[in-house]
Coordinates of C-alpha atoms in Angstrom, one line a residue:
M1 CA 159.6 20.5 -54.9
A2 CA 161.9 21.5 -57.7
A3 CA 159.9 22.5 -60.8
R4 CA 160.3 23.7 -64.4
P5 CA 157.8 25.6 -66.6
Q6 CA 154.8 23.7 -67.9
V7 CA 154.8 23.7 -71.8
N8 CA 151.6 21.8 -72.5
K9 CA 149.4 19.1 -71.1
N10 CA 151.5 16.4 -72.8
A11 CA 154.8 17.8 -71.4
P12 CA 157.1 15.8 -69.1
P13 CA 156.4 16.1 -65.4
T14 CA 157.2 19.4 -63.8
T15 CA 157.7 17.9 -60.3
N16 CA 159.1 14.6 -59.0
E17 CA 155.7 13.9 -57.4
A18 CA 154.3 13.9 -61.0
F19 CA 157.2 11.6 -62.1
L20 CA 156.1 9.1 -59.4
E21 CA 152.4 9.4 -60.3
R22 CA 153.0 8.6 -63.9
L23 CA 155.2 5.5 -63.2
R24 CA 153.9 2.1 -64.0
I25 CA 155.4 -1.0 -62.4
D26 CA 154.3 -3.9 -64.5
Q27 CA 156.9 -6.4 -63.3
E28 CA 158.1 -7.8 -60.0
P29 CA 159.6 -6.9 -57.6
V30 CA 156.9 -4.2 -57.2
L31 CA 157.6 -3.3 -53.6
L32 CA 161.3 -3.0 -54.1
L33 CA 161.0 -0.9 -57.2
G34 CA 158.4 1.3 -55.6
Q35 CA 160.7 1.9 -52.7
Y36 CA 163.6 2.6 -55.0
F37 CA 161.7 5.1 -57.1
A38 CA 160.5 7.0 -54.1
Q39 CA 164.1 7.2 -52.7
V40 CA 165.5 8.4 -56.0
A41 CA 162.7 11.0 -56.5
E42 CA 163.5 12.5 -53.1
T43 CA 167.3 12.5 -53.8
V44 CA 166.8 14.2 -57.2
N45 CA 164.4 16.7 -55.7
N46 CA 166.9 17.6 -53.0
L47 CA 169.5 18.2 -55.7
G48 CA 167.1 20.6 -57.4
F49 CA 166.3 18.5 -60.5
V50 CA 163.2 16.8 -62.0
L51 CA 163.1 13.3 -63.5
S52 CA 161.1 12.5 -66.7
V53 CA 160.6 9.3 -68.6
E54 CA 160.2 10.1 -72.3
P55 CA 160.0 8.6 -75.8
I56 CA 163.5 7.7 -76.8
A57 CA 163.1 9.9 -80.0
N58 CA 163.5 12.9 -77.7
L59 CA 167.1 11.9 -76.9
L60 CA 168.3 12.6 -80.4
D61 CA 167.3 16.3 -80.1
I62 CA 168.9 16.6 -76.7
N63 CA 172.1 15.0 -78.1
K64 CA 172.2 17.4 -81.1
S65 CA 171.8 20.4 -78.8
N66 CA 174.7 19.3 -76.6
R67 CA 177.2 18.1 -79.2
D68 CA 179.9 20.3 -77.6
N69 CA 180.0 18.0 -74.6
W70 CA 178.4 14.8 -75.8
R71 CA 179.5 12.6 -78.7
N72 CA 177.1 11.5 -81.4
L73 CA 174.2 9.4 -80.0
F74 CA 175.0 5.7 -79.9
P75 CA 173.4 4.2 -83.0
A76 CA 171.6 1.4 -81.1
I77 CA 169.4 4.0 -79.4
N78 CA 169.1 6.4 -82.4
T79 CA 165.7 6.5 -84.0
E80 CA 167.3 7.5 -87.3
F81 CA 168.6 3.9 -87.6
N82 CA 166.1 1.8 -85.6
P83 CA 162.3 1.4 -85.3
L84 CA 162.0 2.4 -81.6
D85 CA 158.8 3.2 -79.8
E86 CA 157.3 3.1 -76.3
T87 CA 156.9 -0.7 -76.5
N88 CA 160.6 -1.4 -76.9
S89 CA 162.5 1.7 -75.6
F90 CA 162.5 4.7 -73.3
C91 CA 164.8 7.5 -72.2
L92 CA 165.2 9.0 -68.7
V93 CA 165.9 12.7 -68.7
V94 CA 166.9 15.0 -65.8
Y95 CA 165.9 18.7 -66.0
D96 CA 167.3 21.6 -64.0
E97 CA 165.1 24.3 -62.5
A98 CA 165.4 26.3 -65.8
G99 CA 163.8 23.5 -67.7
E100 CA 167.0 22.5 -69.5
P101 CA 168.0 18.8 -69.9
V102 CA 171.2 18.1 -67.9
A103 CA 171.5 14.3 -67.8
S104 CA 170.0 11.3 -69.5
G105 CA 170.0 7.5 -69.8
A106 CA 168.1 5.1 -72.1
C107 CA 167.2 1.5 -72.6
R108 CA 165.9 -0.6 -75.5
L109 CA 164.6 -4.2 -75.7
Y110 CA 165.9 -6.8 -78.1
D111 CA 164.4 -10.2 -79.0
W112 CA 167.5 -12.4 -79.3
A113 CA 165.7 -15.7 -78.8
A114 CA 167.2 -17.1 -82.0
T115 CA 170.5 -15.4 -81.8
N116 CA 173.1 -14.1 -79.3
Y117 CA 175.1 -11.1 -78.2
K118 CA 178.2 -12.0 -80.2
T119 CA 176.3 -12.6 -83.4
E120 CA 174.3 -9.3 -83.1
L121 CA 177.5 -7.3 -82.4
E122 CA 179.5 -8.8 -85.2
S123 CA 176.6 -8.4 -87.7
L124 CA 176.1 -4.8 -86.5
R125 CA 172.4 -5.5 -86.0
M126 CA 172.7 -4.5 -82.4
F127 CA 173.5 -1.0 -83.7
Y128 CA 171.4 -0.8 -86.9
A129 CA 168.2 -2.4 -87.9
E130 CA 169.6 -2.5 -91.5
P131 CA 173.4 -2.5 -91.3
E132 CA 173.8 -2.9 -95.0
R133 CA 172.0 0.5 -95.5
S134 CA 173.0 2.4 -92.4
A135 CA 176.5 1.4 -91.4
A136 CA 179.6 2.9 -92.9
A137 CA 181.6 0.6 -95.1
F138 CA 184.5 0.5 -92.7
E139 CA 182.4 -0.1 -89.5
E140 CA 182.9 -3.5 -87.9
C141 CA 182.9 -5.3 -84.6
V142 CA 185.1 -8.4 -83.8
V143 CA 184.1 -10.2 -80.6
S144 CA 186.5 -12.5 -78.8
A145 CA 184.8 -12.4 -75.4
P146 CA 183.7 -16.0 -74.8
S147 CA 180.6 -15.2 -72.7
A148 CA 179.0 -13.1 -75.5
Q149 CA 177.7 -16.1 -77.3
N150 CA 175.9 -17.3 -74.2
V151 CA 173.8 -14.2 -73.9
S152 CA 170.4 -14.7 -75.6
G153 CA 166.7 -14.3 -75.0
Q154 CA 164.9 -11.1 -74.1
I155 CA 167.7 -8.6 -73.8
V156 CA 167.8 -5.0 -72.6
Y157 CA 170.6 -2.7 -73.7
A158 CA 171.3 0.2 -71.2
G159 CA 173.2 3.2 -72.3
A160 CA 173.2 6.9 -73.4
A161 CA 174.5 7.9 -69.9
W162 CA 175.2 11.6 -70.2
C163 CA 175.7 14.4 -67.8
H164 CA 176.2 18.1 -68.7
P165 CA 179.5 19.4 -67.4
K166 CA 177.7 21.9 -65.2
V167 CA 176.1 19.1 -63.1
R168 CA 179.0 16.7 -62.8
G169 CA 179.9 15.9 -59.2
K170 CA 176.2 15.8 -58.1
S171 CA 175.8 12.0 -58.2
L172 CA 173.8 11.9 -61.4
S173 CA 176.5 9.9 -63.2
S174 CA 175.6 6.9 -61.1
L175 CA 172.0 7.6 -60.3
I176 CA 170.8 7.9 -63.9
P177 CA 172.2 4.5 -65.1
R178 CA 170.9 2.8 -62.0
T179 CA 167.5 4.3 -62.4
S180 CA 167.4 3.4 -66.0
K181 CA 168.0 -0.2 -65.0
A182 CA 165.1 0.0 -62.4
L183 CA 162.8 1.4 -65.0
A184 CA 163.6 -1.5 -67.4
L185 CA 162.9 -3.9 -64.6
A186 CA 159.5 -2.3 -64.1
K187 CA 158.6 -2.3 -67.8
W188 CA 159.9 -5.6 -69.2
D189 CA 160.4 -9.3 -68.1
F190 CA 163.9 -9.7 -69.6
D191 CA 166.6 -12.3 -69.3
H192 CA 169.8 -10.2 -69.5
M193 CA 170.8 -6.6 -69.4
V194 CA 173.8 -5.7 -71.6
G195 CA 176.2 -2.9 -72.2
L196 CA 179.6 -1.9 -73.7
M197 CA 182.4 -0.1 -71.8
H198 CA 185.7 1.1 -73.1
E199 CA 188.7 -0.7 -71.7
D200 CA 190.0 2.3 -69.9
S201 CA 186.8 2.7 -67.9
V202 CA 186.9 -1.0 -67.0
K203 CA 190.4 -0.7 -65.7
R204 CA 189.2 2.1 -63.5
G205 CA 186.6 -0.2 -61.9
L206 CA 183.5 1.4 -63.3
A207 CA 181.9 -1.7 -64.6
E208 CA 181.5 -3.2 -61.1
R209 CA 180.3 0.2 -59.8
F210 CA 177.5 0.0 -62.3
G211 CA 176.6 -3.5 -61.3
Y212 CA 178.4 -5.5 -64.0
M213 CA 180.5 -7.8 -61.8
H214 CA 182.1 -9.8 -64.7
P215 CA 183.2 -7.4 -67.4
E216 CA 184.9 -9.2 -70.3
L217 CA 187.3 -7.4 -72.6
G218 CA 187.1 -8.6 -76.2
A219 CA 185.0 -6.4 -78.5
L220 CA 187.0 -4.5 -81.0
I221 CA 184.8 -1.9 -82.6
V222 CA 185.6 0.4 -85.5
D223 CA 182.8 3.0 -85.2
D224 CA 181.1 5.4 -87.6
A225 CA 184.0 7.9 -87.3
G226 CA 186.5 5.2 -88.3
I227 CA 188.0 5.0 -84.8
S228 CA 189.0 1.6 -83.5
R229 CA 188.6 1.0 -79.8
N230 CA 188.5 -2.1 -77.5
F231 CA 185.5 -2.5 -75.4
A232 CA 184.4 -4.9 -72.7
V233 CA 181.2 -6.9 -73.1
L234 CA 178.9 -6.4 -70.1
A235 CA 176.0 -8.6 -69.1
M236 CA 173.8 -9.0 -66.0
L237 CA 171.1 -11.6 -65.4
R238 CA 167.7 -10.1 -64.4
D239 CA 168.2 -11.2 -60.8
E240 CA 171.6 -9.5 -60.7
V241 CA 170.0 -6.2 -61.8
I242 CA 167.4 -6.6 -59.0
E243 CA 170.2 -7.1 -56.5
H244 CA 172.0 -4.0 -57.8
I245 CA 168.8 -2.0 -57.1
R246 CA 168.3 -3.7 -53.7
Q247 CA 171.7 -2.7 -52.5
Y248 CA 170.9 0.9 -53.1
S249 CA 167.4 0.7 -51.5
D250 CA 168.9 -1.1 -48.4
G251 CA 171.2 1.9 -47.8
E252 CA 174.1 2.0 -50.2
S253 CA 176.6 4.6 -49.1
P254 CA 176.2 8.0 -50.9
Q255 CA 180.0 8.1 -51.0
V256 CA 180.0 5.5 -53.7
D257 CA 178.1 7.9 -56.1
T258 CA 180.6 10.6 -55.3
V259 CA 183.5 8.3 -56.2
I260 CA 181.9 7.5 -59.5
D261 CA 181.3 11.2 -60.3
R262 CA 185.0 11.9 -59.6
R263 CA 186.1 9.1 -61.9
L264 CA 183.8 10.2 -64.7
A265 CA 184.6 13.9 -64.5

């Protein structure tokens, strides 16, 4: 199995067998998720990489070390702006044989029982625990997508998909987001999974490739760099996330991953 040097007893797994041994599947469907993780571990191992589930705080250091090929970490999963720990977040990191991180994904859990996606976006609370203190004065989000106000309850945001340029074209661009979704299914009993995707990517068909079958343009965001861009609101019910994982476990064509890698390159 592909391996990387052991640092200490608390270090991430050095083999994909260790990754599987450390996994906990606390939610249904246990059998499907167990099958999926075994398949993914084998695939990643054959590619010469190792999977590791880690505290989301680790992602900030990885991002800062790769700023030449990765934009600033999305504030919603940045521990400098949000109280994130192992109960409400995680990151998935892929290491190469030299022990260097080469890809990542992340998820965090929100309790929106008394609110909804539209309100949390427009208030900027989706991005910052305290927008009045953390957001720049010019940051804003205006949501016109009608479906956003119907997304509430226990919500998982999935994002931080990154691949180092040297590993693009190796299927990680699709494997990591999908595996992050599977890990969220195993960890939390959520109602919806949500995301944001730039309109150019939506027009290229990437939302559907990642399991979001009903992308809805209508989230104009002025970010922390003062750049205004139009995004699509993405949302999946828990059962739709399960079906997305099932399709892969039942034999999804590897050509699909290759197509995604080409579009993201």
